[in-house]
Short mmCIF file of N, CA and C in Angstrom, two decimals:
data_model
loop_
_atom_site.label_atom_id
_atom_site.label_comp_id
_atom_site.label_asym_id
_atom_site.label_seq_id
_atom_site.Cartn_x
_atom_site.Cartn_y
_atom_site.Cartn_z
N GLN C 1 2.52 -15.08 -6.28
CA GLN C 1 1.94 -13.87 -6.83
C GLN C 1 3.03 -12.85 -7.16
N VAL C 2 3.95 -12.63 -6.24
CA VAL C 2 5.00 -11.64 -6.47
C VAL C 2 6.14 -12.23 -7.28
N LEU C 3 6.64 -13.39 -6.86
CA LEU C 3 7.80 -13.96 -7.53
C LEU C 3 7.43 -14.74 -8.78
N MET C 4 6.49 -15.65 -8.65
CA MET C 4 6.13 -16.49 -9.79
C MET C 4 5.27 -15.73 -10.81
N GLY C 5 4.28 -15.00 -10.33
CA GLY C 5 3.39 -14.27 -11.22
C GLY C 5 3.95 -12.93 -11.67
N ARG C 6 4.99 -12.46 -11.00
CA ARG C 6 5.66 -11.20 -11.33
C ARG C 6 4.69 -10.03 -11.43
N GLU C 7 3.69 -10.05 -10.53
CA GLU C 7 2.63 -9.05 -10.60
C GLU C 7 3.08 -7.64 -10.23
N LEU C 8 4.20 -7.51 -9.57
CA LEU C 8 4.67 -6.18 -9.19
C LEU C 8 5.69 -5.61 -10.16
N GLU C 9 5.96 -6.31 -11.23
CA GLU C 9 6.89 -5.83 -12.24
C GLU C 9 6.15 -4.94 -13.22
N VAL C 10 5.83 -3.75 -12.74
CA VAL C 10 5.11 -2.79 -13.55
C VAL C 10 6.10 -1.86 -14.23
N ALA C 11 5.77 -1.46 -15.43
CA ALA C 11 6.62 -0.54 -16.19
C ALA C 11 6.17 0.88 -15.86
N LEU C 12 7.01 1.61 -15.15
CA LEU C 12 6.70 2.98 -14.78
C LEU C 12 7.82 3.88 -15.29
N ASP C 13 7.42 4.93 -16.00
CA ASP C 13 8.40 5.85 -16.56
C ASP C 13 7.94 7.27 -16.25
N PRO C 14 8.74 8.05 -15.57
CA PRO C 14 10.09 7.73 -15.10
C PRO C 14 10.05 6.78 -13.90
N ALA C 15 11.21 6.27 -13.54
CA ALA C 15 11.31 5.36 -12.41
C ALA C 15 10.86 6.05 -11.13
N PRO C 16 10.11 5.35 -10.29
CA PRO C 16 9.65 5.95 -9.02
C PRO C 16 10.82 6.31 -8.11
N ARG C 17 10.68 7.44 -7.44
CA ARG C 17 11.68 7.88 -6.46
C ARG C 17 11.14 7.77 -5.04
N ARG C 18 9.82 7.75 -4.91
CA ARG C 18 9.17 7.60 -3.60
C ARG C 18 8.05 6.58 -3.74
N ILE C 19 8.08 5.57 -2.86
CA ILE C 19 7.10 4.48 -2.91
C ILE C 19 6.54 4.26 -1.52
N LEU C 20 5.22 4.16 -1.43
CA LEU C 20 4.54 3.79 -0.19
C LEU C 20 3.98 2.39 -0.39
N ASP C 21 4.46 1.44 0.41
CA ASP C 21 4.03 0.04 0.33
C ASP C 21 3.09 -0.24 1.48
N GLY C 22 1.80 -0.13 1.22
CA GLY C 22 0.79 -0.38 2.25
C GLY C 22 0.42 -1.85 2.29
N GLY C 23 0.60 -2.45 3.45
CA GLY C 23 0.36 -3.88 3.61
C GLY C 23 1.56 -4.66 3.13
N MET C 24 2.71 -4.38 3.72
CA MET C 24 3.96 -4.94 3.20
C MET C 24 4.22 -6.37 3.62
N ASN C 25 3.42 -6.91 4.54
CA ASN C 25 3.60 -8.28 5.02
C ASN C 25 5.03 -8.45 5.48
N PHE C 26 5.79 -9.39 4.94
CA PHE C 26 7.16 -9.61 5.42
C PHE C 26 8.19 -8.89 4.55
N GLY C 27 7.75 -8.00 3.67
CA GLY C 27 8.66 -7.12 2.95
C GLY C 27 9.00 -7.48 1.53
N LEU C 28 8.40 -8.52 0.97
CA LEU C 28 8.78 -8.97 -0.36
C LEU C 28 8.55 -7.91 -1.43
N ALA C 29 7.41 -7.26 -1.42
CA ALA C 29 7.14 -6.23 -2.44
C ALA C 29 8.15 -5.10 -2.33
N SER C 30 8.45 -4.66 -1.12
CA SER C 30 9.43 -3.59 -0.94
C SER C 30 10.80 -4.01 -1.46
N LEU C 31 11.17 -5.26 -1.22
CA LEU C 31 12.44 -5.76 -1.74
C LEU C 31 12.46 -5.77 -3.26
N VAL C 32 11.35 -6.19 -3.87
CA VAL C 32 11.25 -6.19 -5.33
C VAL C 32 11.39 -4.75 -5.85
N PHE C 33 10.68 -3.82 -5.21
CA PHE C 33 10.75 -2.42 -5.63
C PHE C 33 12.17 -1.88 -5.47
N ALA C 34 12.83 -2.18 -4.34
CA ALA C 34 14.17 -1.67 -4.07
C ALA C 34 15.19 -2.19 -5.08
N HIS C 35 15.04 -3.43 -5.49
CA HIS C 35 15.97 -3.97 -6.48
C HIS C 35 15.66 -3.45 -7.89
N ARG C 36 14.39 -3.22 -8.15
CA ARG C 36 14.02 -2.71 -9.47
C ARG C 36 14.37 -1.24 -9.62
N TRP C 37 14.14 -0.47 -8.54
CA TRP C 37 14.38 0.97 -8.56
C TRP C 37 15.30 1.32 -7.38
N PRO C 38 16.59 1.09 -7.51
CA PRO C 38 17.51 1.25 -6.38
C PRO C 38 17.65 2.67 -5.84
N ASP C 39 17.23 3.67 -6.60
CA ASP C 39 17.31 5.05 -6.11
C ASP C 39 16.06 5.50 -5.36
N ALA C 40 15.08 4.62 -5.24
CA ALA C 40 13.81 4.99 -4.61
C ALA C 40 13.90 4.93 -3.09
N GLN C 41 13.19 5.86 -2.46
CA GLN C 41 12.91 5.79 -1.02
C GLN C 41 11.63 4.98 -0.89
N ILE C 42 11.62 4.01 0.01
CA ILE C 42 10.45 3.16 0.18
C ILE C 42 10.04 3.17 1.64
N VAL C 43 8.76 3.41 1.88
CA VAL C 43 8.21 3.31 3.22
C VAL C 43 7.13 2.24 3.18
N GLY C 44 7.31 1.23 4.01
CA GLY C 44 6.34 0.15 4.11
C GLY C 44 5.57 0.25 5.41
N VAL C 45 4.27 0.02 5.33
CA VAL C 45 3.41 0.03 6.51
C VAL C 45 2.82 -1.36 6.65
N GLU C 46 3.00 -1.95 7.83
CA GLU C 46 2.49 -3.31 8.08
C GLU C 46 1.73 -3.34 9.40
N LEU C 47 0.54 -3.90 9.34
CA LEU C 47 -0.39 -3.97 10.46
C LEU C 47 0.05 -4.94 11.56
N GLU C 48 0.48 -6.12 11.18
CA GLU C 48 0.71 -7.19 12.15
C GLU C 48 2.16 -7.15 12.64
N GLN C 49 2.33 -7.20 13.95
CA GLN C 49 3.64 -7.02 14.58
C GLN C 49 4.67 -8.06 14.13
N GLY C 50 4.30 -9.32 14.05
CA GLY C 50 5.23 -10.36 13.62
C GLY C 50 5.67 -10.17 12.17
N ASN C 51 4.74 -9.79 11.32
CA ASN C 51 5.08 -9.51 9.92
C ASN C 51 6.00 -8.30 9.81
N ALA C 52 5.72 -7.25 10.60
CA ALA C 52 6.58 -6.06 10.58
C ALA C 52 7.99 -6.41 11.04
N ALA C 53 8.11 -7.26 12.05
CA ALA C 53 9.43 -7.69 12.53
C ALA C 53 10.16 -8.50 11.44
N ALA C 54 9.43 -9.38 10.76
CA ALA C 54 10.03 -10.15 9.67
C ALA C 54 10.47 -9.23 8.53
N ALA C 55 9.68 -8.21 8.23
CA ALA C 55 10.04 -7.25 7.19
C ALA C 55 11.31 -6.50 7.58
N ARG C 56 11.42 -6.14 8.86
CA ARG C 56 12.65 -5.45 9.31
C ARG C 56 13.87 -6.34 9.10
N ARG C 57 13.74 -7.61 9.43
CA ARG C 57 14.86 -8.54 9.22
C ARG C 57 15.16 -8.68 7.73
N ASN C 58 14.13 -8.87 6.93
CA ASN C 58 14.33 -9.10 5.50
C ASN C 58 14.87 -7.89 4.76
N CYS C 59 14.57 -6.71 5.25
CA CYS C 59 14.97 -5.48 4.56
C CYS C 59 16.13 -4.77 5.25
N ALA C 60 16.72 -5.39 6.24
CA ALA C 60 17.75 -4.74 7.06
C ALA C 60 18.94 -4.27 6.25
N GLU C 61 19.27 -4.93 5.18
CA GLU C 61 20.45 -4.56 4.38
C GLU C 61 20.18 -3.43 3.40
N LEU C 62 18.94 -2.97 3.33
CA LEU C 62 18.58 -1.92 2.37
C LEU C 62 18.10 -0.69 3.13
N PRO C 63 18.98 0.28 3.38
CA PRO C 63 18.59 1.45 4.17
C PRO C 63 17.54 2.33 3.50
N ALA C 64 17.29 2.14 2.22
CA ALA C 64 16.27 2.94 1.53
C ALA C 64 14.85 2.52 1.92
N ILE C 65 14.73 1.38 2.62
CA ILE C 65 13.41 0.88 3.03
C ILE C 65 13.21 1.20 4.51
N ARG C 66 12.15 1.95 4.79
CA ARG C 66 11.76 2.27 6.17
C ARG C 66 10.46 1.51 6.46
N ILE C 67 10.38 0.90 7.63
CA ILE C 67 9.22 0.08 7.97
C ILE C 67 8.49 0.70 9.16
N ILE C 68 7.19 0.83 9.01
CA ILE C 68 6.33 1.37 10.05
C ILE C 68 5.33 0.29 10.46
N HIS C 69 5.28 0.00 11.75
CA HIS C 69 4.26 -0.92 12.27
C HIS C 69 3.02 -0.09 12.53
N GLY C 70 2.01 -0.26 11.70
CA GLY C 70 0.79 0.50 11.81
C GLY C 70 -0.17 0.09 10.72
N ALA C 71 -1.24 0.85 10.57
CA ALA C 71 -2.28 0.55 9.59
C ALA C 71 -2.62 1.80 8.79
N LEU C 72 -2.85 1.62 7.50
CA LEU C 72 -3.42 2.69 6.69
C LEU C 72 -4.93 2.63 6.88
N TRP C 73 -5.53 3.81 7.07
CA TRP C 73 -6.94 3.85 7.43
C TRP C 73 -7.51 5.18 6.97
N ASP C 74 -8.79 5.42 7.18
CA ASP C 74 -9.40 6.68 6.75
C ASP C 74 -9.48 7.71 7.87
N THR C 75 -9.03 7.36 9.06
CA THR C 75 -8.97 8.27 10.19
C THR C 75 -7.66 8.04 10.94
N SER C 76 -7.26 9.02 11.70
CA SER C 76 -6.09 8.86 12.56
C SER C 76 -6.53 8.22 13.86
N GLY C 77 -5.56 7.77 14.63
CA GLY C 77 -5.85 7.18 15.93
C GLY C 77 -5.29 5.78 16.01
N SER C 78 -6.17 4.83 16.28
CA SER C 78 -5.72 3.45 16.34
C SER C 78 -6.81 2.53 15.82
N VAL C 79 -6.39 1.35 15.40
CA VAL C 79 -7.30 0.29 14.98
C VAL C 79 -6.86 -1.00 15.67
N ALA C 80 -7.75 -1.95 15.71
CA ALA C 80 -7.43 -3.26 16.28
C ALA C 80 -6.97 -4.19 15.17
N VAL C 81 -6.06 -5.06 15.50
CA VAL C 81 -5.60 -6.09 14.56
C VAL C 81 -6.50 -7.29 14.73
N ARG C 82 -7.12 -7.70 13.64
CA ARG C 82 -8.03 -8.84 13.67
C ARG C 82 -7.45 -9.95 12.80
N ASP C 83 -7.38 -11.15 13.36
CA ASP C 83 -6.88 -12.31 12.63
C ASP C 83 -8.06 -12.91 11.86
N ALA C 84 -8.05 -12.72 10.54
CA ALA C 84 -9.15 -13.19 9.70
C ALA C 84 -8.97 -14.64 9.25
N GLY C 85 -7.92 -15.30 9.69
CA GLY C 85 -7.67 -16.67 9.29
C GLY C 85 -6.35 -17.14 9.85
N ALA C 86 -5.95 -18.29 9.45
CA ALA C 86 -4.74 -18.89 10.00
C ALA C 86 -3.46 -18.42 9.31
N ASP C 87 -3.57 -17.77 8.18
CA ASP C 87 -2.39 -17.38 7.42
C ASP C 87 -1.88 -16.01 7.85
N ALA C 88 -0.58 -15.82 7.78
CA ALA C 88 0.05 -14.57 8.21
C ALA C 88 -0.39 -13.39 7.35
N TRP C 89 -0.85 -13.62 6.14
CA TRP C 89 -1.26 -12.52 5.27
C TRP C 89 -2.69 -12.08 5.53
N SER C 90 -3.43 -12.78 6.37
CA SER C 90 -4.86 -12.53 6.47
C SER C 90 -5.26 -11.61 7.62
N TYR C 91 -4.33 -10.91 8.23
CA TYR C 91 -4.68 -9.97 9.29
C TYR C 91 -5.37 -8.76 8.70
N GLN C 92 -6.37 -8.27 9.45
CA GLN C 92 -7.13 -7.12 8.99
C GLN C 92 -7.23 -6.09 10.10
N ALA C 93 -7.37 -4.83 9.71
CA ALA C 93 -7.61 -3.75 10.66
C ALA C 93 -9.10 -3.67 10.92
N SER C 94 -9.45 -3.32 12.14
CA SER C 94 -10.85 -3.19 12.52
C SER C 94 -11.01 -1.96 13.39
N ALA C 95 -12.00 -1.14 13.07
CA ALA C 95 -12.24 0.08 13.84
C ALA C 95 -12.75 -0.25 15.23
N ASN C 96 -13.43 -1.35 15.35
CA ASN C 96 -13.91 -1.76 16.67
C ASN C 96 -13.74 -3.27 16.78
N GLY C 97 -13.39 -3.70 17.93
CA GLY C 97 -13.20 -5.12 18.13
C GLY C 97 -12.04 -5.41 19.03
N ASP C 98 -11.94 -6.65 19.38
CA ASP C 98 -10.85 -7.08 20.24
C ASP C 98 -9.60 -7.24 19.40
N GLY C 99 -8.49 -7.13 20.05
CA GLY C 99 -7.22 -7.31 19.37
C GLY C 99 -6.24 -6.25 19.81
N ILE C 100 -5.02 -6.43 19.41
CA ILE C 100 -3.96 -5.49 19.73
C ILE C 100 -4.19 -4.21 18.95
N ALA C 101 -4.09 -3.08 19.63
CA ALA C 101 -4.28 -1.80 18.97
C ALA C 101 -2.96 -1.34 18.34
N VAL C 102 -3.04 -0.82 17.12
CA VAL C 102 -1.88 -0.24 16.44
C VAL C 102 -2.28 1.15 15.94
N ARG C 103 -1.28 1.97 15.69
CA ARG C 103 -1.54 3.31 15.19
C ARG C 103 -2.12 3.25 13.79
N ALA C 104 -3.13 4.06 13.56
CA ALA C 104 -3.75 4.20 12.25
C ALA C 104 -3.28 5.50 11.62
N TYR C 105 -2.92 5.42 10.34
CA TYR C 105 -2.42 6.56 9.59
C TYR C 105 -3.35 6.85 8.41
N ARG C 106 -3.72 8.09 8.26
CA ARG C 106 -4.30 8.53 7.00
C ARG C 106 -3.13 8.74 6.06
N ILE C 107 -3.29 8.40 4.80
CA ILE C 107 -2.17 8.52 3.87
C ILE C 107 -1.69 9.97 3.78
N ALA C 108 -2.58 10.93 3.73
CA ALA C 108 -2.16 12.33 3.63
C ALA C 108 -1.30 12.72 4.82
N GLU C 109 -1.68 12.30 6.02
CA GLU C 109 -0.91 12.63 7.21
C GLU C 109 0.45 11.94 7.20
N LEU C 110 0.47 10.70 6.75
CA LEU C 110 1.74 9.97 6.68
C LEU C 110 2.68 10.65 5.67
N LEU C 111 2.16 11.04 4.52
CA LEU C 111 2.99 11.74 3.54
C LEU C 111 3.53 13.04 4.12
N ASP C 112 2.70 13.74 4.88
CA ASP C 112 3.16 14.97 5.53
C ASP C 112 4.27 14.67 6.53
N GLU C 113 4.09 13.63 7.35
CA GLU C 113 5.11 13.25 8.32
C GLU C 113 6.43 12.90 7.63
N LEU C 114 6.33 12.26 6.47
CA LEU C 114 7.53 11.88 5.73
C LEU C 114 8.16 13.06 5.00
N GLY C 115 7.42 14.16 4.88
CA GLY C 115 7.91 15.31 4.13
C GLY C 115 7.80 15.11 2.63
N TRP C 116 6.88 14.25 2.20
CA TRP C 116 6.70 13.95 0.78
C TRP C 116 5.53 14.78 0.24
N ASP C 117 5.82 15.72 -0.64
CA ASP C 117 4.74 16.46 -1.29
C ASP C 117 4.10 15.62 -2.39
N GLN C 118 4.88 14.71 -2.98
CA GLN C 118 4.40 13.81 -4.03
C GLN C 118 4.92 12.40 -3.72
N VAL C 119 4.20 11.40 -4.20
CA VAL C 119 4.65 10.01 -4.10
C VAL C 119 4.40 9.38 -5.47
N ASP C 120 5.39 8.66 -5.95
CA ASP C 120 5.31 8.12 -7.30
C ASP C 120 4.46 6.86 -7.39
N LEU C 121 4.53 6.02 -6.35
CA LEU C 121 3.78 4.76 -6.37
C LEU C 121 3.25 4.47 -4.98
N VAL C 122 1.94 4.25 -4.91
CA VAL C 122 1.31 3.76 -3.68
C VAL C 122 0.78 2.38 -4.00
N LYS C 123 1.28 1.38 -3.25
CA LYS C 123 0.78 0.00 -3.37
C LYS C 123 -0.07 -0.30 -2.15
N LEU C 124 -1.28 -0.77 -2.37
CA LEU C 124 -2.17 -1.14 -1.28
C LEU C 124 -2.56 -2.60 -1.41
N ASP C 125 -2.17 -3.39 -0.43
CA ASP C 125 -2.60 -4.78 -0.31
C ASP C 125 -2.96 -4.95 1.16
N ILE C 126 -4.12 -4.40 1.54
CA ILE C 126 -4.45 -4.23 2.95
C ILE C 126 -5.75 -4.93 3.34
N GLU C 127 -6.03 -6.03 2.67
CA GLU C 127 -7.05 -7.00 3.08
C GLU C 127 -8.41 -6.39 3.39
N GLY C 128 -8.88 -5.50 2.54
CA GLY C 128 -10.22 -4.92 2.67
C GLY C 128 -10.22 -3.50 3.19
N ALA C 129 -9.17 -3.08 3.87
CA ALA C 129 -9.11 -1.71 4.38
C ALA C 129 -9.00 -0.69 3.24
N GLU C 130 -8.70 -1.19 2.03
CA GLU C 130 -8.60 -0.26 0.90
C GLU C 130 -9.91 0.47 0.64
N ARG C 131 -11.05 -0.13 1.01
CA ARG C 131 -12.33 0.57 0.83
C ARG C 131 -12.33 1.87 1.64
N ARG C 132 -11.90 1.78 2.88
CA ARG C 132 -11.88 2.97 3.75
C ARG C 132 -10.79 3.95 3.30
N VAL C 133 -9.61 3.44 2.98
CA VAL C 133 -8.50 4.30 2.57
C VAL C 133 -8.84 5.02 1.28
N LEU C 134 -9.46 4.32 0.33
CA LEU C 134 -9.83 4.95 -0.94
C LEU C 134 -10.97 5.94 -0.77
N ALA C 135 -11.82 5.75 0.22
CA ALA C 135 -12.88 6.73 0.49
C ALA C 135 -12.26 8.07 0.93
N ASP C 136 -11.06 8.02 1.48
CA ASP C 136 -10.34 9.21 1.92
C ASP C 136 -9.42 9.76 0.82
N ALA C 137 -9.51 9.20 -0.38
CA ALA C 137 -8.59 9.53 -1.48
C ALA C 137 -8.56 11.01 -1.86
N PRO C 138 -9.64 11.77 -1.78
CA PRO C 138 -9.53 13.19 -2.15
C PRO C 138 -8.46 13.94 -1.35
N ARG C 139 -8.13 13.45 -0.18
CA ARG C 139 -7.12 14.11 0.66
C ARG C 139 -5.69 13.79 0.22
N TRP C 140 -5.47 12.63 -0.42
CA TRP C 140 -4.10 12.22 -0.74
C TRP C 140 -3.85 11.87 -2.19
N LEU C 141 -4.86 11.48 -2.92
CA LEU C 141 -4.65 11.01 -4.29
C LEU C 141 -4.08 12.08 -5.23
N PRO C 142 -4.36 13.37 -5.05
CA PRO C 142 -3.74 14.37 -5.92
C PRO C 142 -2.20 14.39 -5.84
N ARG C 143 -1.64 13.75 -4.83
CA ARG C 143 -0.18 13.72 -4.64
C ARG C 143 0.44 12.45 -5.21
N VAL C 144 -0.34 11.60 -5.87
CA VAL C 144 0.09 10.27 -6.31
C VAL C 144 0.15 10.20 -7.83
N ARG C 145 1.22 9.58 -8.35
CA ARG C 145 1.33 9.35 -9.80
C ARG C 145 0.77 7.99 -10.21
N HIS C 146 1.06 6.94 -9.42
CA HIS C 146 0.59 5.59 -9.74
C HIS C 146 0.03 4.94 -8.48
N LEU C 147 -1.07 4.21 -8.65
CA LEU C 147 -1.73 3.53 -7.55
C LEU C 147 -1.91 2.07 -7.94
N LEU C 148 -1.35 1.17 -7.15
CA LEU C 148 -1.40 -0.28 -7.40
C LEU C 148 -2.15 -0.91 -6.24
N VAL C 149 -3.33 -1.47 -6.51
CA VAL C 149 -4.21 -1.93 -5.44
C VAL C 149 -4.68 -3.35 -5.71
N GLU C 150 -4.57 -4.19 -4.68
CA GLU C 150 -5.26 -5.48 -4.72
C GLU C 150 -6.59 -5.29 -4.01
N LEU C 151 -7.66 -5.53 -4.72
CA LEU C 151 -9.01 -5.29 -4.20
C LEU C 151 -9.53 -6.55 -3.50
N HIS C 152 -10.12 -6.36 -2.33
CA HIS C 152 -10.57 -7.48 -1.49
C HIS C 152 -12.06 -7.38 -1.18
N ASP C 153 -12.88 -7.34 -2.22
CA ASP C 153 -14.32 -7.28 -2.00
C ASP C 153 -14.84 -8.48 -1.22
N ARG C 154 -14.12 -9.60 -1.28
CA ARG C 154 -14.56 -10.79 -0.55
C ARG C 154 -14.46 -10.59 0.95
N PHE C 155 -13.57 -9.69 1.41
CA PHE C 155 -13.45 -9.37 2.83
C PHE C 155 -14.30 -8.16 3.20
N GLU C 156 -14.34 -7.20 2.31
CA GLU C 156 -15.02 -5.93 2.56
C GLU C 156 -15.72 -5.48 1.29
N PRO C 157 -17.03 -5.76 1.17
CA PRO C 157 -17.74 -5.34 -0.04
C PRO C 157 -17.61 -3.83 -0.27
N GLY C 158 -17.45 -3.46 -1.53
CA GLY C 158 -17.36 -2.06 -1.90
C GLY C 158 -15.95 -1.59 -2.22
N CYS C 159 -14.96 -2.48 -2.13
CA CYS C 159 -13.58 -2.08 -2.43
C CYS C 159 -13.42 -1.64 -3.88
N THR C 160 -13.96 -2.43 -4.80
CA THR C 160 -13.84 -2.08 -6.22
C THR C 160 -14.58 -0.79 -6.52
N ASP C 161 -15.76 -0.61 -5.93
CA ASP C 161 -16.50 0.63 -6.13
C ASP C 161 -15.71 1.83 -5.63
N ALA C 162 -15.05 1.69 -4.47
CA ALA C 162 -14.26 2.79 -3.92
C ALA C 162 -13.07 3.10 -4.82
N PHE C 163 -12.44 2.06 -5.37
CA PHE C 163 -11.31 2.26 -6.29
C PHE C 163 -11.78 3.01 -7.54
N LEU C 164 -12.87 2.56 -8.14
CA LEU C 164 -13.36 3.20 -9.36
C LEU C 164 -13.84 4.62 -9.10
N ALA C 165 -14.42 4.86 -7.93
CA ALA C 165 -14.83 6.23 -7.60
C ALA C 165 -13.62 7.14 -7.46
N ALA C 166 -12.52 6.60 -6.95
CA ALA C 166 -11.31 7.41 -6.74
C ALA C 166 -10.59 7.71 -8.04
N VAL C 167 -10.50 6.73 -8.94
CA VAL C 167 -9.66 6.89 -10.13
C VAL C 167 -10.43 6.72 -11.45
N GLY C 168 -11.73 6.68 -11.38
CA GLY C 168 -12.53 6.41 -12.57
C GLY C 168 -12.69 7.58 -13.52
N GLY C 169 -12.23 8.75 -13.11
CA GLY C 169 -12.36 9.91 -14.00
C GLY C 169 -11.33 9.88 -15.11
N GLY C 170 -11.35 10.88 -15.95
CA GLY C 170 -10.45 10.93 -17.10
C GLY C 170 -9.00 11.22 -16.76
N ASP C 171 -8.70 11.48 -15.49
CA ASP C 171 -7.33 11.79 -15.09
C ASP C 171 -6.47 10.54 -14.90
N TRP C 172 -7.04 9.36 -15.04
CA TRP C 172 -6.34 8.11 -14.75
C TRP C 172 -6.55 7.09 -15.85
N SER C 173 -5.49 6.34 -16.15
CA SER C 173 -5.65 5.15 -16.99
C SER C 173 -5.58 3.96 -16.03
N ILE C 174 -6.39 2.96 -16.30
CA ILE C 174 -6.51 1.81 -15.39
C ILE C 174 -6.27 0.54 -16.19
N ARG C 175 -5.50 -0.38 -15.58
CA ARG C 175 -5.32 -1.69 -16.20
C ARG C 175 -5.12 -2.74 -15.12
N GLU C 176 -5.43 -3.97 -15.47
CA GLU C 176 -5.19 -5.09 -14.56
C GLU C 176 -3.73 -5.47 -14.59
N GLN C 177 -3.20 -5.83 -13.44
CA GLN C 177 -1.82 -6.28 -13.30
C GLN C 177 -1.88 -7.51 -12.39
N GLY C 178 -2.22 -8.67 -12.97
CA GLY C 178 -2.44 -9.87 -12.15
C GLY C 178 -3.64 -9.65 -11.25
N GLU C 179 -3.45 -9.85 -9.95
CA GLU C 179 -4.54 -9.62 -9.00
C GLU C 179 -4.66 -8.15 -8.61
N TYR C 180 -3.79 -7.32 -9.11
CA TYR C 180 -3.79 -5.90 -8.78
C TYR C 180 -4.46 -5.09 -9.89
N MET C 181 -4.90 -3.90 -9.51
CA MET C 181 -5.33 -2.90 -10.46
C MET C 181 -4.31 -1.77 -10.40
N LEU C 182 -3.83 -1.34 -11.56
CA LEU C 182 -2.86 -0.26 -11.64
C LEU C 182 -3.55 0.95 -12.26
N ALA C 183 -3.57 2.04 -11.50
CA ALA C 183 -4.08 3.31 -12.01
C ALA C 183 -2.90 4.27 -12.14
N SER C 184 -2.74 4.84 -13.32
CA SER C 184 -1.65 5.77 -13.58
C SER C 184 -2.23 7.10 -14.01
N ARG C 185 -1.70 8.15 -13.42
CA ARG C 185 -2.17 9.50 -13.74
C ARG C 185 -1.84 9.80 -15.20
N VAL C 186 -2.83 10.30 -15.91
CA VAL C 186 -2.65 10.69 -17.31
C VAL C 186 -2.08 12.11 -17.31
N THR C 187 -0.96 12.28 -17.97
CA THR C 187 -0.35 13.62 -18.03
C THR C 187 -0.85 14.35 -19.27
N ALA C 188 -1.08 15.61 -19.09
CA ALA C 188 -1.58 16.42 -20.21
C ALA C 188 -0.46 16.92 -21.06
#
């Protein structure tokens, strides 16, 4: 999807200077972004501890990439890590349930912690949690120029509806980018 399908090779002008990579898995998207836009600051958030550790190893040579072990969510606090299948990419956050608890971040709070008043690109590949994160979009979306989301209605019904509710107005242009949807703020 990333290497063969080149789905993350989006044309953004001007080049992003701040990127939030939600659901970074083992860091491949962040690495692609860092090589494409070497002047960008990148913060990756990964739910599963083993994947976050692999991302730290894979991104160790690039100081512009910061990795946070946690989950993007619509509330602060913690969520449980739920294994939705045998594959390392299939971990999901759950508000209730058994599993290892990790810190949950609202995007607005995370941007505040980072000292980012604006973010050029937010990528979300968070296995269904995008429905909840996008429901909280009024708090953070005004600070975003581009939003790249893989929608997972098969895991969490309503993801596409939440995406369209967040960016469906006239302030955004929307296009498909492989399995992702890219929403770009329309400038007046």
